[in-house]
Amino acid sequence: MSEGVRAFRRRQGFLSPMETLAADRAILDAFDEALCVLESSGVLRTMNRAAERLTGYSERELRGRSFFSQLVARNGGDREPSRPTQARERLSLRIRRKDRTSIDVRCEIDPLGDDGGALIKLRPIDEGLSEADALDDIKEKLETIFGGMADGLVAIDEAGEILLFSKGAEKLFGYRAKEALGANVKLLMPSPYREAHDGYLAAYKKTGVKKIIGVGREVVGRRKNGTTFPMYLSIGEIRLKGKRYFVGVTHDLTRLKRAEEQLLTFSAAIEQSPIAVMIANKDGEIEYVNGRFATLTGYRPHELIGQNPRMLQSKQTESDQYRRLWESISAGVEWRGQIQDRRKDGEFYWASEIITPLRDAGGAITHYLAIQQDITEQKRDKEALLESEQRFRQIADMAGEWLWEQDKDGRYTYCSSAVEDVLGMRPEEVVGKTYLDLFAKEPASGAVVKSAGGRIASRRPFHHVVNHYRHKNGGDVYTESTGAPVFDEDCRLIKWRGVDHDMTARKKFEDALRVRNRAIESVPIGIAIWDARAPGVPNVYVNPALSRITGFAREELLGHSMHLLRGPETDPAAIEEIRNAIAHRKSCQVTVKFYRKDGVSFWDELLISPVANEAGRITHFVSVHADVSERRRIEESRHELEIARHIQLSLLPSAPLRTPHMEIAGICVPATHVGGDYFDYFENSGVIDIVIADVSGHSVGAALIMTEVRSTLRAETRRSTNATCGPAELLRDLNELLHEDLCASDLFITMFCCRFSPQTCMLQYANAGQNPPLLLRAGGLACTQLDADGLVLGVMRGVDFKEGNIQLAPGDRLLFHTDGITETQNRQRDFFGLERLSASFMQHRDLSPGDLIKATLADVRAFRGEAPASDDIAMVVAEVR
């Protein structure tokens, strides 16, 4: 590339015209026309060879002197020139040459940029090149200079006709020179440039105002095949024999634009990646972190930039690991591993990290790329799993029951140590055998073996299956076996897991008592005989009446104690009294709530009497059972309501919440002993969550479901705050977590939840079929409702909830309420309604949240008068500070 070409490129957009002409005279010397460059003061900065020949002076002799004072002998114009002006001028001058001769010239003065300098063109008046010759001469020079350039060169006249089309232009636009020459330059432009071009040329000829001449800019070009491409266009103007010509240099920006788009895409992908990314230079100084890395470490990006990654070290990771890490990456080898780092707040976290050296084109390491993924929860889960497995094995060894695992073919893969007590075999003697290998060769009952073996084919859980095994010493062993299959994610059977209980001794007693059982088979009250010497005092006999009372078949009761009938409301004191009677081998009489097989409770008036053998030792107990449920039902119902009321009241916040940004108060007024309404508010990780809900039903079951809702809700809000998900996502997760329990209890929940961020004063909210709250702006004249679409919780899975958000301001108030307020009726059966509630809210707006609730409830009671309350009332008021 010649020095003249480099100067011309600088002139096209990288240097000002004054800097280009002063820095490099080569491009001036390419023209035969005499050219001089003046400072704003009128002194000469540079001149080309043609000007030296015309004046007889060398550039060195005139540089720094006033051009007009030194050379002008006579001015043929209206103005006596001394320095350049801001406008183009044409003058007729007489120049004094160095040899004292004079020559008349035409002088064109073109201002250069904003620095006040000018370009002087001198042409002897008697010089007589024709316009065509002059134009050909210029074209020849331009072709010589730009013919080998990749950039395109296009010259046009004032009408837009193409006069010069370089080889670079042919490659760029797809036209051959002979196709483009003589055509209008609009040929190379897409719309809307094509339509505007002629108008621009006409306006310039009329006004002389330049828009793009002398100023490079990005435009769009059009190829012969109709495709368009981005290009950089620089346009210059030439005057020849009184006519204007325009020269444009075009540079294809397609590759640059594509690279810019890829760079933006890559940058966005890294910045928005859920994986933490950090880049450090070869000295270990951090130069870049993405948003996820800042979130993971708790530092802001500017706190990390320029620091060494060792600032994150927790001191819990072995120093040898860091040494091996640096040895690997310094050697240009990628390192992978797990490290424990420390966040800004001092909390430790585990990360799975990959560090890769980055190299330049020469292969030298310039930077290190580190990618981290937070595995803290996975580590905790793994440790908890290991601890759980250890605990399971310890419990299995201490339980005394034969716990086991089998593969899908029934081959033992694990046995607890209790197998030695049951079969006389050590666990290692059993592992590898099938359960059929341990059966007695001639079982006492074909049905026993069939029940145990049939479970593999059924792939269903089995319960209380009696197996007949052969003890290592040759004796018979009977066990009661319970197990369940374990499947993988594709519902393929992996293994079986279960427990066997030794019932050999009990079975002997059953055989001995079988004759006596017939005598009491027809008794209308429930009778059971317990084995006082067996662990757990199991039933060895039950009569049909007890099966009718409990709903359990005789086979389900035998081998089990009366603990089988215990349920969530069985009185522990009564159970303890029974235990004491058994322990002290004495009689007792209690009335206790038990549960039938179908889950329905009943009151059992239970009489227990010990039975002694011939030696006077207590060997059995006889229990007599009478169902007295009807007698206790009224008393139990009243007690249940009191319990439910206590549960419900314990769920509600005990006091208003006051923070620097918000004050919240709430109240719940049950219609009877207990209601289904619920509200909660709490501050968590810098944000405030508010919830109001209504559970269908008025019972202990509804109160217990609400307890589960409260626990799950608080856990989910804590998790969702860390994961930065909103109320809609929270409702979706609650619906998934609670769906099974709600369906099982035949209940559903309506709920409105919202989250207030004090930093942004933004309220996010979502609704699951609850009454939308009222918003009263500070100074507002009306209330508005905040609502979002959403189905009630517990109806179906996979529900998506719409999330809304609104900007709040100090003085804004929110009123959350259940339908117990708006559906309150007076004696005339009129509803209190939303309109009255809004009016009451606005009337008492200046009160504190707690006092506003009291005033609103007073309005509701005054409206209801003597009419009874028909539904629960819950209300929460929040004021933004």
PDB file of C-alpha atoms in Angstrom, residues 311-554:
ATOM      1  CA  MET A 311     -10.522 -12.973  48.401  1.00  0.00           C
ATOM      2  CA  LEU A 312     -13.306 -15.580  48.089  1.00  0.00           C
ATOM      3  CA  GLN A 313     -11.342 -18.412  49.678  1.00  0.00           C
ATOM      4  CA  SER A 314     -13.043 -19.901  52.722  1.00  0.00           C
ATOM      5  CA  LYS A 315      -9.895 -21.336  54.303  1.00  0.00           C
ATOM      6  CA  GLN A 316     -11.845 -24.607  54.480  1.00  0.00           C
ATOM      7  CA  THR A 317     -10.479 -25.931  51.191  1.00  0.00           C
ATOM      8  CA  GLU A 318      -7.136 -27.659  51.475  1.00  0.00           C
ATOM      9  CA  SER A 319      -4.157 -25.571  50.373  1.00  0.00           C
ATOM     10  CA  ASP A 320      -2.902 -28.508  48.272  1.00  0.00           C
ATOM     11  CA  GLN A 321      -6.032 -28.258  46.152  1.00  0.00           C
ATOM     12  CA  TYR A 322      -5.333 -24.588  45.368  1.00  0.00           C
ATOM     13  CA  ARG A 323      -1.715 -25.495  44.591  1.00  0.00           C
ATOM     14  CA  ARG A 324      -2.790 -28.236  42.161  1.00  0.00           C
ATOM     15  CA  LEU A 325      -5.314 -25.843  40.647  1.00  0.00           C
ATOM     16  CA  TRP A 326      -2.688 -23.188  39.832  1.00  0.00           C
ATOM     17  CA  GLU A 327      -0.189 -25.771  38.624  1.00  0.00           C
ATOM     18  CA  SER A 328      -2.776 -27.106  36.173  1.00  0.00           C
ATOM     19  CA  ILE A 329      -3.944 -23.815  34.686  1.00  0.00           C
ATOM     20  CA  SER A 330      -0.429 -22.342  34.611  1.00  0.00           C
ATOM     21  CA  ALA A 331       0.559 -25.333  32.531  1.00  0.00           C
ATOM     22  CA  GLY A 332      -2.318 -24.591  30.170  1.00  0.00           C
ATOM     23  CA  VAL A 333      -4.455 -27.511  31.391  1.00  0.00           C
ATOM     24  CA  GLU A 334      -8.141 -27.135  32.240  1.00  0.00           C
ATOM     25  CA  TRP A 335      -8.973 -27.701  35.925  1.00  0.00           C
ATOM     26  CA  ARG A 336     -12.225 -29.127  37.250  1.00  0.00           C
ATOM     27  CA  GLY A 337     -13.198 -29.639  40.852  1.00  0.00           C
ATOM     28  CA  GLN A 338     -15.277 -28.614  43.827  1.00  0.00           C
ATOM     29  CA  ILE A 339     -14.229 -25.818  46.167  1.00  0.00           C
ATOM     30  CA  GLN A 340     -15.745 -24.101  49.152  1.00  0.00           C
ATOM     31  CA  ASP A 341     -15.757 -20.299  48.973  1.00  0.00           C
ATOM     32  CA  ARG A 342     -17.052 -17.559  51.227  1.00  0.00           C
ATOM     33  CA  ARG A 343     -19.687 -14.975  50.258  1.00  0.00           C
ATOM     34  CA  LYS A 344     -19.424 -11.307  51.161  1.00  0.00           C
ATOM     35  CA  ASP A 345     -21.695 -11.864  54.187  1.00  0.00           C
ATOM     36  CA  GLY A 346     -19.344 -14.573  55.463  1.00  0.00           C
ATOM     37  CA  GLU A 347     -21.574 -17.503  54.523  1.00  0.00           C
ATOM     38  CA  PHE A 348     -19.824 -20.514  53.004  1.00  0.00           C
ATOM     39  CA  TYR A 349     -20.968 -22.039  49.726  1.00  0.00           C
ATOM     40  CA  TRP A 350     -19.847 -24.983  47.625  1.00  0.00           C
ATOM     41  CA  ALA A 351     -19.244 -24.567  43.917  1.00  0.00           C
ATOM     42  CA  SER A 352     -18.467 -26.923  41.066  1.00  0.00           C
ATOM     43  CA  GLU A 353     -15.796 -24.980  39.184  1.00  0.00           C
ATOM     44  CA  ILE A 354     -14.114 -25.223  35.793  1.00  0.00           C
ATOM     45  CA  ILE A 355     -11.080 -23.009  35.103  1.00  0.00           C
ATOM     46  CA  THR A 356      -9.797 -22.835  31.529  1.00  0.00           C
ATOM     47  CA  PRO A 357      -6.713 -20.919  30.296  1.00  0.00           C
ATOM     48  CA  LEU A 358      -7.424 -18.515  27.400  1.00  0.00           C
ATOM     49  CA  ARG A 359      -4.734 -18.071  24.749  1.00  0.00           C
ATOM     50  CA  ASP A 360      -3.969 -15.421  22.165  1.00  0.00           C
ATOM     51  CA  ALA A 361      -3.315 -16.086  18.476  1.00  0.00           C
ATOM     52  CA  GLY A 362       0.287 -17.005  19.295  1.00  0.00           C
ATOM     53  CA  GLY A 363      -0.761 -19.617  21.849  1.00  0.00           C
ATOM     54  CA  ALA A 364       0.335 -17.637  24.913  1.00  0.00           C
ATOM     55  CA  ILE A 365      -1.930 -17.660  27.978  1.00  0.00           C
ATOM     56  CA  THR A 366      -3.463 -14.224  28.488  1.00  0.00           C
ATOM     57  CA  HIS A 367      -6.460 -14.856  30.733  1.00  0.00           C
ATOM     58  CA  TYR A 368      -8.241 -17.492  32.781  1.00  0.00           C
ATOM     59  CA  LEU A 369     -11.953 -18.263  32.424  1.00  0.00           C
ATOM     60  CA  ALA A 370     -13.672 -19.583  35.559  1.00  0.00           C
ATOM     61  CA  ILE A 371     -17.197 -21.043  35.514  1.00  0.00           C
ATOM     62  CA  GLN A 372     -18.915 -21.760  38.818  1.00  0.00           C
ATOM     63  CA  GLN A 373     -22.160 -23.543  39.645  1.00  0.00           C
ATOM     64  CA  ASP A 374     -23.594 -23.393  43.149  1.00  0.00           C
ATOM     65  CA  ILE A 375     -23.861 -26.943  44.520  1.00  0.00           C
ATOM     66  CA  THR A 376     -24.363 -26.033  48.173  1.00  0.00           C
ATOM     67  CA  GLU A 377     -27.814 -27.588  48.324  1.00  0.00           C
ATOM     68  CA  GLN A 378     -26.651 -30.723  46.498  1.00  0.00           C
ATOM     69  CA  LYS A 379     -23.795 -31.114  49.002  1.00  0.00           C
ATOM     70  CA  ARG A 380     -26.165 -30.693  51.909  1.00  0.00           C
ATOM     71  CA  ASP A 381     -28.614 -33.174  50.407  1.00  0.00           C
ATOM     72  CA  LYS A 382     -25.845 -35.693  49.831  1.00  0.00           C
ATOM     73  CA  GLU A 383     -24.557 -35.336  53.377  1.00  0.00           C
ATOM     74  CA  ALA A 384     -28.107 -35.630  54.710  1.00  0.00           C
ATOM     75  CA  LEU A 385     -28.628 -38.762  52.599  1.00  0.00           C
ATOM     76  CA  LEU A 386     -25.447 -40.364  53.926  1.00  0.00           C
ATOM     77  CA  GLU A 387     -26.456 -39.488  57.461  1.00  0.00           C
ATOM     78  CA  SER A 388     -29.934 -40.875  56.835  1.00  0.00           C
ATOM     79  CA  GLU A 389     -28.537 -44.125  55.485  1.00  0.00           C
ATOM     80  CA  GLN A 390     -26.280 -44.510  58.513  1.00  0.00           C
ATOM     81  CA  ARG A 391     -29.193 -43.755  60.828  1.00  0.00           C
ATOM     82  CA  PHE A 392     -31.383 -46.280  59.000  1.00  0.00           C
ATOM     83  CA  ARG A 393     -28.823 -49.050  59.411  1.00  0.00           C
ATOM     84  CA  GLN A 394     -28.311 -48.244  63.090  1.00  0.00           C
ATOM     85  CA  ILE A 395     -32.062 -48.235  63.715  1.00  0.00           C
ATOM     86  CA  ALA A 396     -32.439 -51.451  61.720  1.00  0.00           C
ATOM     87  CA  ASP A 397     -29.806 -53.135  63.887  1.00  0.00           C
ATOM     88  CA  MET A 398     -31.472 -51.926  67.081  1.00  0.00           C
ATOM     89  CA  ALA A 399     -35.095 -52.507  66.076  1.00  0.00           C
ATOM     90  CA  GLY A 400     -35.039 -56.278  66.434  1.00  0.00           C
ATOM     91  CA  GLU A 401     -37.187 -56.657  63.312  1.00  0.00           C
ATOM     92  CA  TRP A 402     -35.723 -58.415  60.290  1.00  0.00           C
ATOM     93  CA  LEU A 403     -35.358 -55.570  57.778  1.00  0.00           C
ATOM     94  CA  TRP A 404     -34.368 -56.565  54.283  1.00  0.00           C
ATOM     95  CA  GLU A 405     -33.985 -55.516  50.654  1.00  0.00           C
ATOM     96  CA  GLN A 406     -34.306 -57.815  47.640  1.00  0.00           C
ATOM     97  CA  ASP A 407     -33.599 -57.338  43.950  1.00  0.00           C
ATOM     98  CA  LYS A 408     -36.423 -57.620  41.438  1.00  0.00           C
ATOM     99  CA  ASP A 409     -36.020 -61.441  41.334  1.00  0.00           C
ATOM    100  CA  GLY A 410     -36.419 -61.799  45.113  1.00  0.00           C
ATOM    101  CA  ARG A 411     -32.696 -62.226  45.891  1.00  0.00           C
ATOM    102  CA  TYR A 412     -31.606 -60.638  49.174  1.00  0.00           C
ATOM    103  CA  THR A 413     -29.194 -57.705  48.805  1.00  0.00           C
ATOM    104  CA  TYR A 414     -29.374 -56.494  52.421  1.00  0.00           C
ATOM    105  CA  CYS A 415     -30.378 -57.996  55.786  1.00  0.00           C
ATOM    106  CA  SER A 416     -30.357 -56.437  59.218  1.00  0.00           C
ATOM    107  CA  SER A 417     -28.610 -58.229  62.047  1.00  0.00           C
ATOM    108  CA  ALA A 418     -32.009 -59.327  63.442  1.00  0.00           C
ATOM    109  CA  VAL A 419     -32.111 -62.147  60.859  1.00  0.00           C
ATOM    110  CA  GLU A 420     -29.748 -64.067  63.141  1.00  0.00           C
ATOM    111  CA  ASP A 421     -32.372 -63.940  65.920  1.00  0.00           C
ATOM    112  CA  VAL A 422     -35.119 -65.058  63.511  1.00  0.00           C
ATOM    113  CA  LEU A 423     -33.415 -67.737  61.367  1.00  0.00           C
ATOM    114  CA  GLY A 424     -30.150 -68.295  63.191  1.00  0.00           C
ATOM    115  CA  MET A 425     -28.186 -67.102  60.119  1.00  0.00           C
ATOM    116  CA  ARG A 426     -25.767 -64.231  59.879  1.00  0.00           C
ATOM    117  CA  PRO A 427     -26.673 -61.481  57.320  1.00  0.00           C
ATOM    118  CA  GLU A 428     -23.838 -62.525  55.005  1.00  0.00           C
ATOM    119  CA  GLU A 429     -25.280 -66.081  54.896  1.00  0.00           C
ATOM    120  CA  VAL A 430     -28.624 -64.735  53.683  1.00  0.00           C
ATOM    121  CA  VAL A 431     -27.429 -62.145  51.146  1.00  0.00           C
ATOM    122  CA  GLY A 432     -27.429 -63.676  47.666  1.00  0.00           C
ATOM    123  CA  LYS A 433     -30.184 -66.200  48.415  1.00  0.00           C
ATOM    124  CA  THR A 434     -33.828 -65.844  47.406  1.00  0.00           C
ATOM    125  CA  TYR A 435     -36.596 -65.938  49.986  1.00  0.00           C
ATOM    126  CA  LEU A 436     -37.731 -69.247  48.436  1.00  0.00           C
ATOM    127  CA  ASP A 437     -34.321 -70.717  49.336  1.00  0.00           C
ATOM    128  CA  LEU A 438     -35.102 -70.037  53.001  1.00  0.00           C
ATOM    129  CA  PHE A 439     -38.620 -71.504  52.990  1.00  0.00           C
ATOM    130  CA  ALA A 440     -39.324 -74.845  54.630  1.00  0.00           C
ATOM    131  CA  LYS A 441     -39.295 -77.556  51.960  1.00  0.00           C
ATOM    132  CA  GLU A 442     -42.645 -78.798  53.165  1.00  0.00           C
ATOM    133  CA  PRO A 443     -44.481 -75.711  54.390  1.00  0.00           C
ATOM    134  CA  ALA A 444     -47.290 -76.178  56.852  1.00  0.00           C
ATOM    135  CA  SER A 445     -49.767 -74.495  54.493  1.00  0.00           C
ATOM    136  CA  GLY A 446     -49.605 -74.203  50.736  1.00  0.00           C
ATOM    137  CA  ALA A 447     -51.418 -70.901  51.005  1.00  0.00           C
ATOM    138  CA  VAL A 448     -48.585 -69.391  53.025  1.00  0.00           C
ATOM    139  CA  VAL A 449     -45.960 -70.027  50.355  1.00  0.00           C
ATOM    140  CA  LYS A 450     -48.305 -68.920  47.616  1.00  0.00           C
ATOM    141  CA  SER A 451     -48.984 -65.589  49.318  1.00  0.00           C
ATOM    142  CA  ALA A 452     -45.301 -64.865  49.753  1.00  0.00           C
ATOM    143  CA  GLY A 453     -44.262 -65.874  46.262  1.00  0.00           C
ATOM    144  CA  GLY A 454     -47.133 -64.246  44.441  1.00  0.00           C
ATOM    145  CA  ARG A 455     -45.952 -60.747  45.349  1.00  0.00           C
ATOM    146  CA  ILE A 456     -43.246 -60.741  42.654  1.00  0.00           C
ATOM    147  CA  ALA A 457     -45.768 -61.315  39.910  1.00  0.00           C
ATOM    148  CA  SER A 458     -48.240 -58.769  41.300  1.00  0.00           C
ATOM    149  CA  ARG A 459     -45.654 -55.967  41.725  1.00  0.00           C
ATOM    150  CA  ARG A 460     -47.923 -54.576  44.470  1.00  0.00           C
ATOM    151  CA  PRO A 461     -47.160 -53.889  48.147  1.00  0.00           C
ATOM    152  CA  PHE A 462     -48.049 -56.746  50.507  1.00  0.00           C
ATOM    153  CA  HIS A 463     -48.914 -56.650  54.195  1.00  0.00           C
ATOM    154  CA  HIS A 464     -48.869 -59.189  57.024  1.00  0.00           C
ATOM    155  CA  VAL A 465     -48.033 -62.126  54.788  1.00  0.00           C
ATOM    156  CA  VAL A 466     -47.220 -65.220  56.897  1.00  0.00           C
ATOM    157  CA  ASN A 467     -44.099 -67.046  55.739  1.00  0.00           C
ATOM    158  CA  HIS A 468     -42.917 -70.477  56.850  1.00  0.00           C
ATOM    159  CA  TYR A 469     -39.113 -70.640  57.039  1.00  0.00           C
ATOM    160  CA  ARG A 470     -36.676 -73.323  58.169  1.00  0.00           C
ATOM    161  CA  HIS A 471     -34.409 -72.250  61.047  1.00  0.00           C
ATOM    162  CA  LYS A 472     -30.715 -73.010  60.717  1.00  0.00           C
ATOM    163  CA  ASN A 473     -31.103 -75.616  63.481  1.00  0.00           C
ATOM    164  CA  GLY A 474     -33.920 -77.290  61.498  1.00  0.00           C
ATOM    165  CA  GLY A 475     -36.903 -75.904  63.419  1.00  0.00           C
ATOM    166  CA  ASP A 476     -39.954 -74.159  61.936  1.00  0.00           C
ATOM    167  CA  VAL A 477     -40.069 -70.365  61.940  1.00  0.00           C
ATOM    168  CA  TYR A 478     -43.140 -68.321  61.126  1.00  0.00           C
ATOM    169  CA  THR A 479     -42.873 -64.629  60.264  1.00  0.00           C
ATOM    170  CA  GLU A 480     -45.283 -61.930  59.346  1.00  0.00           C
ATOM    171  CA  SER A 481     -43.898 -60.085  56.330  1.00  0.00           C
ATOM    172  CA  THR A 482     -44.691 -56.622  54.969  1.00  0.00           C
ATOM    173  CA  GLY A 483     -43.006 -55.154  51.878  1.00  0.00           C
ATOM    174  CA  ALA A 484     -43.295 -52.820  48.930  1.00  0.00           C
ATOM    175  CA  PRO A 485     -41.748 -52.593  45.446  1.00  0.00           C
ATOM    176  CA  VAL A 486     -39.357 -49.768  44.486  1.00  0.00           C
ATOM    177  CA  PHE A 487     -39.581 -48.400  40.924  1.00  0.00           C
ATOM    178  CA  ASP A 488     -37.315 -46.121  38.879  1.00  0.00           C
ATOM    179  CA  GLU A 489     -38.458 -43.030  36.954  1.00  0.00           C
ATOM    180  CA  ASP A 490     -39.588 -45.228  34.041  1.00  0.00           C
ATOM    181  CA  CYS A 491     -41.780 -47.350  36.358  1.00  0.00           C
ATOM    182  CA  ARG A 492     -39.406 -50.293  36.076  1.00  0.00           C
ATOM    183  CA  LEU A 493     -39.115 -52.495  39.156  1.00  0.00           C
ATOM    184  CA  ILE A 494     -35.714 -52.039  40.821  1.00  0.00           C
ATOM    185  CA  LYS A 495     -36.019 -53.867  44.113  1.00  0.00           C
ATOM    186  CA  TRP A 496     -38.214 -54.810  47.074  1.00  0.00           C
ATOM    187  CA  ARG A 497     -37.922 -53.424  50.591  1.00  0.00           C
ATOM    188  CA  GLY A 498     -39.656 -54.850  53.667  1.00  0.00           C
ATOM    189  CA  VAL A 499     -39.669 -56.246  57.194  1.00  0.00           C
ATOM    190  CA  ASP A 500     -40.375 -59.673  58.728  1.00  0.00           C
ATOM    191  CA  HIS A 501     -41.653 -60.077  62.245  1.00  0.00           C
ATOM    192  CA  ASP A 502     -41.089 -63.399  64.019  1.00  0.00           C
ATOM    193  CA  MET A 503     -44.480 -64.807  65.013  1.00  0.00           C
ATOM    194  CA  THR A 504     -43.464 -68.409  65.747  1.00  0.00           C
ATOM    195  CA  ALA A 505     -44.310 -68.287  69.450  1.00  0.00           C
ATOM    196  CA  ARG A 506     -47.525 -66.400  68.832  1.00  0.00           C
ATOM    197  CA  LYS A 507     -48.655 -68.982  66.313  1.00  0.00           C
ATOM    198  CA  LYS A 508     -48.267 -71.727  68.890  1.00  0.00           C
ATOM    199  CA  PHE A 509     -50.539 -69.827  71.227  1.00  0.00           C
ATOM    200  CA  GLU A 510     -53.042 -69.312  68.429  1.00  0.00           C
ATOM    201  CA  ASP A 511     -53.203 -73.020  67.871  1.00  0.00           C
ATOM    202  CA  ALA A 512     -53.750 -73.646  71.562  1.00  0.00           C
ATOM    203  CA  LEU A 513     -56.513 -71.103  71.838  1.00  0.00           C
ATOM    204  CA  ARG A 514     -58.373 -72.037  68.688  1.00  0.00           C
ATOM    205  CA  VAL A 515     -60.687 -74.423  70.533  1.00  0.00           C
ATOM    206  CA  ARG A 516     -61.582 -71.873  73.168  1.00  0.00           C
ATOM    207  CA  ASN A 517     -62.307 -69.235  70.534  1.00  0.00           C
ATOM    208  CA  ARG A 518     -65.390 -71.052  69.349  1.00  0.00           C
ATOM    209  CA  ALA A 519     -67.065 -70.539  72.692  1.00  0.00           C
ATOM    210  CA  ILE A 520     -67.144 -66.779  72.383  1.00  0.00           C
ATOM    211  CA  GLU A 521     -67.626 -66.440  68.629  1.00  0.00           C
ATOM    212  CA  SER A 522     -71.284 -65.555  69.011  1.00  0.00           C
ATOM    213  CA  VAL A 523     -70.928 -62.907  71.769  1.00  0.00           C
ATOM    214  CA  PRO A 524     -72.457 -59.601  70.494  1.00  0.00           C
ATOM    215  CA  ILE A 525     -69.809 -57.406  72.127  1.00  0.00           C
ATOM    216  CA  GLY A 526     -66.238 -57.232  70.923  1.00  0.00           C
ATOM    217  CA  ILE A 527     -63.817 -59.587  72.657  1.00  0.00           C
ATOM    218  CA  ALA A 528     -60.099 -59.977  72.120  1.00  0.00           C
ATOM    219  CA  ILE A 529     -57.423 -62.064  73.810  1.00  0.00           C
ATOM    220  CA  TRP A 530     -53.939 -60.595  74.012  1.00  0.00           C
ATOM    221  CA  ASP A 531     -50.692 -62.449  74.470  1.00  0.00           C
ATOM    222  CA  ALA A 532     -49.205 -60.872  77.592  1.00  0.00           C
ATOM    223  CA  ARG A 533     -45.817 -62.512  77.033  1.00  0.00           C
ATOM    224  CA  ALA A 534     -45.276 -61.464  73.405  1.00  0.00           C
ATOM    225  CA  PRO A 535     -43.742 -58.061  72.514  1.00  0.00           C
ATOM    226  CA  GLY A 536     -46.432 -55.472  72.029  1.00  0.00           C
ATOM    227  CA  VAL A 537     -49.107 -57.736  73.607  1.00  0.00           C
ATOM    228  CA  PRO A 538     -50.596 -58.755  70.208  1.00  0.00           C
ATOM    229  CA  ASN A 539     -54.059 -60.132  69.631  1.00  0.00           C
ATOM    230  CA  VAL A 540     -54.165 -63.906  69.474  1.00  0.00           C
ATOM    231  CA  TYR A 541     -57.924 -64.008  69.194  1.00  0.00           C
ATOM    232  CA  VAL A 542     -60.709 -61.615  68.157  1.00  0.00           C
ATOM    233  CA  ASN A 543     -64.358 -62.444  67.803  1.00  0.00           C
ATOM    234  CA  PRO A 544     -66.551 -61.423  64.832  1.00  0.00           C
ATOM    235  CA  ALA A 545     -68.234 -58.681  66.865  1.00  0.00           C
ATOM    236  CA  LEU A 546     -64.901 -56.870  67.287  1.00  0.00           C
ATOM    237  CA  SER A 547     -64.367 -57.023  63.533  1.00  0.00           C
ATOM    238  CA  ARG A 548     -67.803 -55.483  63.002  1.00  0.00           C
ATOM    239  CA  ILE A 549     -67.054 -52.703  65.515  1.00  0.00           C
ATOM    240  CA  THR A 550     -63.566 -51.876  64.152  1.00  0.00           C
ATOM    241  CA  GLY A 551     -64.100 -52.647  60.452  1.00  0.00           C
ATOM    242  CA  PHE A 552     -60.912 -54.731  60.424  1.00  0.00           C
ATOM    243  CA  ALA A 553     -61.065 -58.323  59.332  1.00  0.00           C
ATOM    244  CA  ARG A 554     -60.013 -60.899  61.872  1.00  0.00           C
TER     245      ARG A 554
END
